[in-house]
Coordinates of C-alpha atoms and ligand atoms in Angstrom, one line a residue:
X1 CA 106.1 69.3 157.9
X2 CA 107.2 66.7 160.8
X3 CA 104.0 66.4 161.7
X4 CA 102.8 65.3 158.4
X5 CA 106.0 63.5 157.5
X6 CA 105.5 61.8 160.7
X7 CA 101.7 61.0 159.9
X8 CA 102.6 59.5 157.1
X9 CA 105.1 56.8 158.8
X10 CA 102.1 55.2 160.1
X11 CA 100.6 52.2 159.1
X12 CA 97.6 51.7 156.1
X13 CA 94.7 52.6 158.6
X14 CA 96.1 55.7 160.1
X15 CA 97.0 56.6 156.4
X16 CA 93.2 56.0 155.9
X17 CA 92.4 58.1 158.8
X18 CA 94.7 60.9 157.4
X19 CA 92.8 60.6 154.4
X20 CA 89.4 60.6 155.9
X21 CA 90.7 64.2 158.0
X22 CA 91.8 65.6 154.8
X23 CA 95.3 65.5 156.1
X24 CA 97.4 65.7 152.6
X25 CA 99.9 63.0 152.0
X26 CA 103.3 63.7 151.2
X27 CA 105.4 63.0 148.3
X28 CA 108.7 63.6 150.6
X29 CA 110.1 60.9 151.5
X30 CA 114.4 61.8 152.4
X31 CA 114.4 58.1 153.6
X32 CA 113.6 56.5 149.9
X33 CA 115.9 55.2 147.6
X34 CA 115.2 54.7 144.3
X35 CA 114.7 51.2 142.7
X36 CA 115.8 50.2 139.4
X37 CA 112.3 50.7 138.6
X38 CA 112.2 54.5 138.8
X39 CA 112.2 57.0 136.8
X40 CA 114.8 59.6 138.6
X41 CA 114.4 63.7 137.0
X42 CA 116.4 66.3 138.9
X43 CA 115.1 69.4 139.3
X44 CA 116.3 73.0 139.7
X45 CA 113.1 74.6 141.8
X46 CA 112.9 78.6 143.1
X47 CA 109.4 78.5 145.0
X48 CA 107.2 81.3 144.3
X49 CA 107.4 84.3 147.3
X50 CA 107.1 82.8 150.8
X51 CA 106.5 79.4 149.7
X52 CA 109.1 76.9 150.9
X53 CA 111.0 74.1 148.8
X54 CA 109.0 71.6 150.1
X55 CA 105.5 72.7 149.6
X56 CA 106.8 73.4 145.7
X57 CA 107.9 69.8 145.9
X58 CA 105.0 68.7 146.7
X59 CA 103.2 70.4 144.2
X60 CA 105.4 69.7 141.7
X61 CA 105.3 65.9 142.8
X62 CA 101.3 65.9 142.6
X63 CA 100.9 67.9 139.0
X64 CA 103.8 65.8 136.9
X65 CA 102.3 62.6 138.4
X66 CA 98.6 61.9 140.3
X67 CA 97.3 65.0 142.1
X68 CA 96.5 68.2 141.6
X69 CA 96.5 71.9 143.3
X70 CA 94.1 69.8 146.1
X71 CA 93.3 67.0 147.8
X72 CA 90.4 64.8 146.1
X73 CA 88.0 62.6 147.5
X74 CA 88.5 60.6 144.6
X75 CA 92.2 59.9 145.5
X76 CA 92.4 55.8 146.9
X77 CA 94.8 55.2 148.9
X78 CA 96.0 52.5 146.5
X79 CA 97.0 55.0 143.9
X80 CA 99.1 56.8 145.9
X81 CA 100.8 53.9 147.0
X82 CA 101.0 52.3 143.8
X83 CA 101.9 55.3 141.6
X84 CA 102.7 58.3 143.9
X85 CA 106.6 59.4 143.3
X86 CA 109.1 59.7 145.9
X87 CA 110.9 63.5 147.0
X88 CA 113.8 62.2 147.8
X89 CA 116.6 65.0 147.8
X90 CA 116.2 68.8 148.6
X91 CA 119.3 70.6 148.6
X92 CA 117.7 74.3 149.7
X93 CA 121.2 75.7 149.0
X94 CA 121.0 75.0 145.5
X95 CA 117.8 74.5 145.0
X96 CA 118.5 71.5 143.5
X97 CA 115.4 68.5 144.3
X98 CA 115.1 64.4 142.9
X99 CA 112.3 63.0 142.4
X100 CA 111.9 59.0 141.9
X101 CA 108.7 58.5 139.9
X102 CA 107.4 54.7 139.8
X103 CA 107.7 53.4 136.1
X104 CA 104.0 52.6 136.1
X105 CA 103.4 56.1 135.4
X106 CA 104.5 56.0 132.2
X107 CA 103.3 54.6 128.2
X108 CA 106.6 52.4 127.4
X109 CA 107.7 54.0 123.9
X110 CA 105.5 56.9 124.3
X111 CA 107.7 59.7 124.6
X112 CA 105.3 62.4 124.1
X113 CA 103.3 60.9 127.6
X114 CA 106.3 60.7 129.4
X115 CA 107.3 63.9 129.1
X116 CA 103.1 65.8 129.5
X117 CA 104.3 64.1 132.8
X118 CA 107.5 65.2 134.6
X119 CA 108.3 68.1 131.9
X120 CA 104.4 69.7 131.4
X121 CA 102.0 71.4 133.4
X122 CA 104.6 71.8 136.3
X123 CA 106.5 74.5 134.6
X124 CA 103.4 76.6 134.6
X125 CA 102.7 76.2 138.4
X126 CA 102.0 79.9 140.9
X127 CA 103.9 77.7 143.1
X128 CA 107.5 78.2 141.6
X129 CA 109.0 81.1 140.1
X130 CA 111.3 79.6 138.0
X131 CA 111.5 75.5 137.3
X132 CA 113.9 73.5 135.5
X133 CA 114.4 70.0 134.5
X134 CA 118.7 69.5 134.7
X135 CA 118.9 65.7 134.1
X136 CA 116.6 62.6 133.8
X137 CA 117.2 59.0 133.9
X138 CA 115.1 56.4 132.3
X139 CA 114.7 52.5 134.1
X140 CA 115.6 49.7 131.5
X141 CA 112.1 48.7 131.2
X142 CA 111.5 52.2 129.5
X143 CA 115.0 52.6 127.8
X144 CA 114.7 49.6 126.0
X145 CA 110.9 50.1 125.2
X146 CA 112.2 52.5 122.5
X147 CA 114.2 51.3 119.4
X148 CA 117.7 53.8 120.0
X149 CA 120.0 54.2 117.4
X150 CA 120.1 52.0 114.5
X151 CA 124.1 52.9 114.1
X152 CA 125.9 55.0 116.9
X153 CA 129.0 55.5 116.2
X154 CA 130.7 52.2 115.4
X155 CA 128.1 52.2 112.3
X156 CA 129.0 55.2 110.9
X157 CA 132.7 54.7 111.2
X158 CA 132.2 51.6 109.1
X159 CA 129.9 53.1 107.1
X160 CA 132.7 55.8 106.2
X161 CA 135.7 53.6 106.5
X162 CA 136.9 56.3 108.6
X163 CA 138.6 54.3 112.1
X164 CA 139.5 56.7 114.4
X165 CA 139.9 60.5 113.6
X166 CA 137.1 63.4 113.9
X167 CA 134.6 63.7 111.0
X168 CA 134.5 67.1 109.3
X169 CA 131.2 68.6 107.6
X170 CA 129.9 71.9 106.4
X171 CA 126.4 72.9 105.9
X172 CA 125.8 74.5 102.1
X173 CA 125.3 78.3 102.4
X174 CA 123.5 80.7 102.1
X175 CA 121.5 78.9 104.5
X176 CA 118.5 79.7 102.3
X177 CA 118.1 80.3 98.1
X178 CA 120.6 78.5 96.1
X179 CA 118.7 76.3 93.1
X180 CA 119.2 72.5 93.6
X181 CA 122.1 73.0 91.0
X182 CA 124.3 75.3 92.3
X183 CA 123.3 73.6 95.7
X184 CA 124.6 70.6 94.4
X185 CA 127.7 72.0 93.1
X186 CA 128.5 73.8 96.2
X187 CA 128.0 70.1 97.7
X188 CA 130.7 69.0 95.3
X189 CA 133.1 71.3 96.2
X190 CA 132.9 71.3 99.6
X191 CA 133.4 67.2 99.4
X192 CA 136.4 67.5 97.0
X193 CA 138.0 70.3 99.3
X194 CA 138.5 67.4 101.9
X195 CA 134.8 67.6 103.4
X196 CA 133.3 63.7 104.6
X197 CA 129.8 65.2 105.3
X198 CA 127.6 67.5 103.7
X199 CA 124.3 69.2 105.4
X200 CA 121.3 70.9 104.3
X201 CA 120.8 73.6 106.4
X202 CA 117.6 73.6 109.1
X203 CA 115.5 75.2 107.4
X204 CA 115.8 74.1 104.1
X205 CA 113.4 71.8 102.9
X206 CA 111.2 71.5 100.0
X207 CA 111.0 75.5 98.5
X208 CA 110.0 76.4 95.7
X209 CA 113.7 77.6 94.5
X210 CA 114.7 74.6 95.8
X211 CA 112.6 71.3 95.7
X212 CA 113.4 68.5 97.8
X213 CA 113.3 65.6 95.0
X214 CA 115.5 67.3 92.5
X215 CA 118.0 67.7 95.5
X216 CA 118.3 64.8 96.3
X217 CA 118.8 63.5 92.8
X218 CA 121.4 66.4 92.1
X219 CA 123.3 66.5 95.1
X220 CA 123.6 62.6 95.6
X221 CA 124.9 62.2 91.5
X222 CA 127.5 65.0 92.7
X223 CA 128.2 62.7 95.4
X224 CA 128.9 59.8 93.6
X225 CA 131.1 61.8 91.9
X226 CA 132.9 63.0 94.7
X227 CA 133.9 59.8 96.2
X228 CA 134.9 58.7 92.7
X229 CA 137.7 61.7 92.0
X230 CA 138.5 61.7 96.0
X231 CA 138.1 57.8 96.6
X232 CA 136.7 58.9 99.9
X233 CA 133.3 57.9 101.0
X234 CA 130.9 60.9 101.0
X235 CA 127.9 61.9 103.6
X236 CA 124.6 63.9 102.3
X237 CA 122.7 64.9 104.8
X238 CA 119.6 66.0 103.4
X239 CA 116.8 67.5 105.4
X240 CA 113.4 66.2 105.8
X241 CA 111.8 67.8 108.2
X242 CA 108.3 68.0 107.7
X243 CA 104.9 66.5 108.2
X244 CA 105.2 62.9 109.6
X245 CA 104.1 61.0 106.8
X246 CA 105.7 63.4 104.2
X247 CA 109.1 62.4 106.3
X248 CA 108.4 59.1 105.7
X249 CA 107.7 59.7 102.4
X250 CA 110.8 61.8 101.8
X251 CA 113.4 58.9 103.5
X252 CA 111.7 56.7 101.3
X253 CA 112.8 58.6 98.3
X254 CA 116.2 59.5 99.8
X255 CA 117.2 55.5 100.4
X256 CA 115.5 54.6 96.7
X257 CA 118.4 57.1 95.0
X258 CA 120.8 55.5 97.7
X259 CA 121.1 57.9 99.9
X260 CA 122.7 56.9 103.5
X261 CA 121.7 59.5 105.3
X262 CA 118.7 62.1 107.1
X263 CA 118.1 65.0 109.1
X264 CA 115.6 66.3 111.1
X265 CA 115.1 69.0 113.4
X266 CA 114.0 67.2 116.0
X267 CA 112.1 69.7 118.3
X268 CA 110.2 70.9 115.5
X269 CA 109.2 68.2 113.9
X270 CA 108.7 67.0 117.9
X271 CA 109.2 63.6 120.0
X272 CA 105.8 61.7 118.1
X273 CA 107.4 63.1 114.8
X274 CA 110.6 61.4 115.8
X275 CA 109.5 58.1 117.1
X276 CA 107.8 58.0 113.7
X277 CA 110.6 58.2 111.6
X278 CA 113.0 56.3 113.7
X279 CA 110.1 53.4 113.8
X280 CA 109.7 53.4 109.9
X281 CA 113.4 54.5 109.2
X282 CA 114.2 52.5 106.3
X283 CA 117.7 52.2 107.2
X284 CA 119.7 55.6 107.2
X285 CA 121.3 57.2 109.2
X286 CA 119.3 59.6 111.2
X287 CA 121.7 63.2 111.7
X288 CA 119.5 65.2 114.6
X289 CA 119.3 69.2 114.5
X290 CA 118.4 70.7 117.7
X291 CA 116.9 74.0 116.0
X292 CA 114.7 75.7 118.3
X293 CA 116.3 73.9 121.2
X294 CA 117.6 77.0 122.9
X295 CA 113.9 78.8 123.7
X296 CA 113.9 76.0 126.1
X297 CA 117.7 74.8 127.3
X298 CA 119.3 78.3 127.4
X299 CA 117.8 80.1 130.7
X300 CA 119.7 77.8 133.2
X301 CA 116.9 78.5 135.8
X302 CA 113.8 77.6 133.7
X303 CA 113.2 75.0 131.1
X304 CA 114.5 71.8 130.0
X305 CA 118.5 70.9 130.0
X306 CA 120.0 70.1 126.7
X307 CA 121.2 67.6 128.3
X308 CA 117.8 65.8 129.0
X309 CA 117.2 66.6 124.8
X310 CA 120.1 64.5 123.9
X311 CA 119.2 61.9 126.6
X312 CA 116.0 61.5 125.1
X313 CA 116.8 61.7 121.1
X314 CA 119.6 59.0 121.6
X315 CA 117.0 56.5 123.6
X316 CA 114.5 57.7 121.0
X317 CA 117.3 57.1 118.4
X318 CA 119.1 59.4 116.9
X319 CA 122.6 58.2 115.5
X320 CA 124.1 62.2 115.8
X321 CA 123.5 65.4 117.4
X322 CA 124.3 68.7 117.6
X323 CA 125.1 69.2 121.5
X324 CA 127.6 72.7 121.1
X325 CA 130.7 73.9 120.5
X326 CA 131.8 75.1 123.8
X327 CA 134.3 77.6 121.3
X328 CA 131.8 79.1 118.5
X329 CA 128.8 81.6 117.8
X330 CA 126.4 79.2 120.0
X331 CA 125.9 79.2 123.9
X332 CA 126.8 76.4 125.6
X333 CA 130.3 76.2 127.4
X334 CA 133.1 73.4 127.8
X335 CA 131.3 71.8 131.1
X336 CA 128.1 71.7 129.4
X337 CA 129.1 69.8 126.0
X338 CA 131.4 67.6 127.7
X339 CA 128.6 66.3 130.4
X340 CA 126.2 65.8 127.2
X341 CA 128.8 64.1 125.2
X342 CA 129.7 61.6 127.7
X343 CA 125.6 61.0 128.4
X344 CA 125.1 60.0 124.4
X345 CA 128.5 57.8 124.4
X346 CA 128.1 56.1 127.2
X347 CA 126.6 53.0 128.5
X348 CA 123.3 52.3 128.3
X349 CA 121.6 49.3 129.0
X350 CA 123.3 48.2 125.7
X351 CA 121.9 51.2 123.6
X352 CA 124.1 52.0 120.8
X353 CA 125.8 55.3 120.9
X354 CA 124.9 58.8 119.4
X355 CA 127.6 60.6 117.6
X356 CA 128.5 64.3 119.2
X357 CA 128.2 66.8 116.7
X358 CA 129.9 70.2 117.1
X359 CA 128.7 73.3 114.7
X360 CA 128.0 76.9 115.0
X361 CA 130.3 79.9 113.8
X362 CA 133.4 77.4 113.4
X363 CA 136.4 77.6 111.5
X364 CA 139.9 76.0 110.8
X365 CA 141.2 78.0 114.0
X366 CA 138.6 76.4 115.9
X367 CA 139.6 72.7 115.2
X368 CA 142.4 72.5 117.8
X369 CA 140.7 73.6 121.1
X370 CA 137.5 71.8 120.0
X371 CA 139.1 68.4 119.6
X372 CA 141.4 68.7 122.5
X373 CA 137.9 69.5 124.4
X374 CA 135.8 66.5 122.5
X375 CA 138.3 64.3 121.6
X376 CA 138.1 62.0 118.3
X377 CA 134.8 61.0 118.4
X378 CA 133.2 64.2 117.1
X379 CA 132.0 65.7 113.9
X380 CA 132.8 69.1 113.2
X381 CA 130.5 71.8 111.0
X382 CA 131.8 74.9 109.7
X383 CA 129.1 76.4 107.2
X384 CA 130.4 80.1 107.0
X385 CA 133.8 78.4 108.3
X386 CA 133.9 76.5 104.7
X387 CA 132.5 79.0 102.6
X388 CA 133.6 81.7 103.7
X389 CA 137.6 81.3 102.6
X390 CA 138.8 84.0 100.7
X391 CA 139.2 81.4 98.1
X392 CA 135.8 79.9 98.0
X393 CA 133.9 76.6 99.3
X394 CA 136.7 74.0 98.1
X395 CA 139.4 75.6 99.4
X396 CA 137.8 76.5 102.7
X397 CA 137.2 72.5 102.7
X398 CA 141.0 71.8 102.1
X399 CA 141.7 74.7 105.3
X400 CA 139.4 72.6 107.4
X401 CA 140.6 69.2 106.1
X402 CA 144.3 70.5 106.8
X403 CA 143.6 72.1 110.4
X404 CA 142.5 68.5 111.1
X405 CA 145.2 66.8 109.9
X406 CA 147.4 69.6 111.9
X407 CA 146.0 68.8 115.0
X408 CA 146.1 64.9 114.6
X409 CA 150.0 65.3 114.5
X410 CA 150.1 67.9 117.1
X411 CA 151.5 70.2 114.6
X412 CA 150.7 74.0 115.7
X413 CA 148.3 75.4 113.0
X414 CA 151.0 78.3 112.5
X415 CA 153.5 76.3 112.2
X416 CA 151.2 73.9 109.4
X417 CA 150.2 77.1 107.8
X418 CA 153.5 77.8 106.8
X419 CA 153.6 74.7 104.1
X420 CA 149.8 74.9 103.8
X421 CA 148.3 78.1 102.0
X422 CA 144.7 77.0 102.4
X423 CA 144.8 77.2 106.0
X424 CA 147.1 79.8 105.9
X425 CA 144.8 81.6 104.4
X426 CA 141.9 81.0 106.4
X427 CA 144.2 81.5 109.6
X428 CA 145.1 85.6 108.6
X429 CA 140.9 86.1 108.1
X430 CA 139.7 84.0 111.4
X431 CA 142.7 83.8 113.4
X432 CA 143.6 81.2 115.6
X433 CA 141.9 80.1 119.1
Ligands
CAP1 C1 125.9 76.5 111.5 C2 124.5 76.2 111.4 C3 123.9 75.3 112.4 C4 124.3 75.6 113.8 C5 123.3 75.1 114.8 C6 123.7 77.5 111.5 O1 126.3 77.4 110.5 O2 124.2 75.7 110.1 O3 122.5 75.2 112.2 O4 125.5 75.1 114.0 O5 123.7 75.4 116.0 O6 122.7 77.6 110.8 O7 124.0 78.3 112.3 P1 127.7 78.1 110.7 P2 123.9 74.2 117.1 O8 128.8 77.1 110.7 O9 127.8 79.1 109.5 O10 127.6 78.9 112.0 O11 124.9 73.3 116.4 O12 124.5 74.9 118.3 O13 122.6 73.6 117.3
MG2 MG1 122.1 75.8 110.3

């Protein structure tokens, strides 16, 4: 490797006499700093059997930018100047590399291109066994190519009137076969019961038992009604996940019977899907669902980090995202969620924030640890959490509304149990954390 690292100190014409030897270039470059118009990824690499780190580098340099498993005559020395990205940093003890790629490489607003680059075909490279991107930083030039989030968090705190204390939600269950009726009224309960924020569930849609359009109409007149008995402002968040056009088609209808709000499982409806929506939002809020996230983020050796997902969604624009619990059903632990929340809160380049969402096998008990671990800015889903009180959806909303309100005045949930009955009840069938 000194010998070619060496090589390639030389000047153009010895470069072109490397070239014409077939000596390969090298993408490592330990002396190279990135500019601000680099795109930096950091990658966790094992190389495959006796191979070391720095041929996988350089094979992982050449497939998610310019080259390929050889050298080409076709390569011009030009193009490897111009476009060829930098191997910057190998830590062999963790296995841990960065890679500056040039921002020429990339489509501004053409998220789909930019990840085929440093997030495709190398995953599926001989030369590494396992092959994982941990974090990613974008340039300005390609941050602000995209539109990011039409409300962040300041938005949706004035759209709720709600200044400075965590947002709580459920999700309507079953997940799956209630009519648009009783869907609705299970809506209305939950917001009545103390609930801002109401969610269809991922993968509920536009079923038969269950269409779409009548939802909407149902669940947003219960709604209305809601925030007139509570005088509370109300959240529906109803799901359109689906075709791109059909999404379109579906906001469209959702802000025509003033609704505020969407979701969309963003991974399966995927990054072009996204863009879309976000591009012809019509002005809602867009709530993101990470379903199917975890075939990708979960093995911390292979794969993509959920942190690079929520990276992405909030330059994409997403205004919230689930990003974990770090205390319910869902993997993910405290280090994890706290490094994501403070990647879609804080600054960048003047991109409006994404709010952190926090859902998956909570309950009252739950609301403590979760906000001591989040802080305020956080919305909090209990589905089962809510409707599974012993005295039903509305009352499992009051629990959750009053283990908030506990922990807002530092008041053990115990010791608020005691005057509370809701939570009290809720406490003696989940417990406390
Ligand atoms: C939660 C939920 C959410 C998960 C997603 C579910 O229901 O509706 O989709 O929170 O996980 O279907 O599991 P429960 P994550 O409150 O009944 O668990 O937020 O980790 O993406
Ligand atoms: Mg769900």
């Amino acid at each position: 490797m000194m010998l070619q690292g060496l090589l390639e100190m030389m000047y153009p014409q010895q470069r072109a006499y490397c070239k014409k030897k077939g000596i390969k270039m090298t993408y490592i470059d330990l002396e190279y700093n990135p500019t601000g118009n680099d795109l930096v990824c950091k990658f966790f690499v094992e190389p495959h059997g006796n191979h070391s780190i720095e041929d996988a580098c350089e094979d992982i340099a050449a497939e998610s930018s310019i080259g390929t498993w050889t050298d080409v005559s076709t390569m011009e020395q030009g193009i490897f100047e111009r476009l060829g990205p930098h191997v910057f940093r190998i830590d062999k003890g963790s296995g841990e590399v960065l890679l500056a790629y040039p921002s020429e490489l990339f489509e501004p607003n053409n998220m789909p291109q930019i990840l085929s680059s440093v997030a495709g075909n190398i995953f599926g490279m001989k030369a590494v066994d396992n092959l994982r991107l941990i974090d990613i930083e974008l340039p300005e030039n390609l941050v602000k190519s995209f539109q990011g989030p039409l409300y962040g968090i300041e938005g949706i705190r004035k759209l709720l009137d709600v200044k400075n204390r965590p947002l709580v939600g459920t999700i309507v269950k079953p997940k799956l076969g209630l009519g648009y009726k009783k869907h609705a009224e299970v809506a209305y309960e939950s917001w009545v019961g103390g609930c801002d924020i109401v969610k269809d569930d991922e993968n509920l849609t536009n079923q038969a038992f269950n269409p779409f359009k009548e939802r909407i109409i149902e669940t947003l007149k219960m709604r209305d009604q809601a925030e007139e008995e509570t005088g509370e402002k109300k959240i529906y968040m109803p799901n359109i996940s689906a075709e791109t056009d059909e999404m379109v088609r579906r906001a469209h209808f959702v802000k025509e019977n003033n609704g505020r709000y969407i979701m969309v499982d963003i991974v399966t409806v995927g990054f072009s899907g996204l863009q879309s929506i976000r591009e012809k939002n019509p002005g809602l809020v867009i709530h993101a669902h990470r379903a199917m996230h975890a075939a990708f983020t979960r093995n911390k050796k292979q794969g993509i980090s959920m942190l690079v997902l929520a990276k992405l969604a909030r330059i994409i624009g997403v205004d919230q995202i689930h990003i974990g619990t770090a205390v319910g059903k869902m993997e993910g632990g405290r280090r994890e969620v706290t490094q994501i929340r403070d990647a879609i809160v804080g600054d960048l380049y003047g991109l409006k924030t994404t709010f952190p969402v926090s859902s998956g096998g909570l309950h009252p008990g739950h609301i403590p640890p979760l906000v001591d671990i989040m802080g305020g800015d956080v919305i909090i889903q209990a589905g089962g959490g809510v409707h599974g009180h012993p005295e039903g959806t509305q009352k499992g909303a009051v629990a959750m509304r009053q283990a908030l309100d506990a922990t807002m005045q530092k008041i053990p949930l115990k010791e608020y149990a005691k005057t509370h009955a809701e939570l009290n009840l809720a406490i003696q069938k989940w417990g406390t954390v």
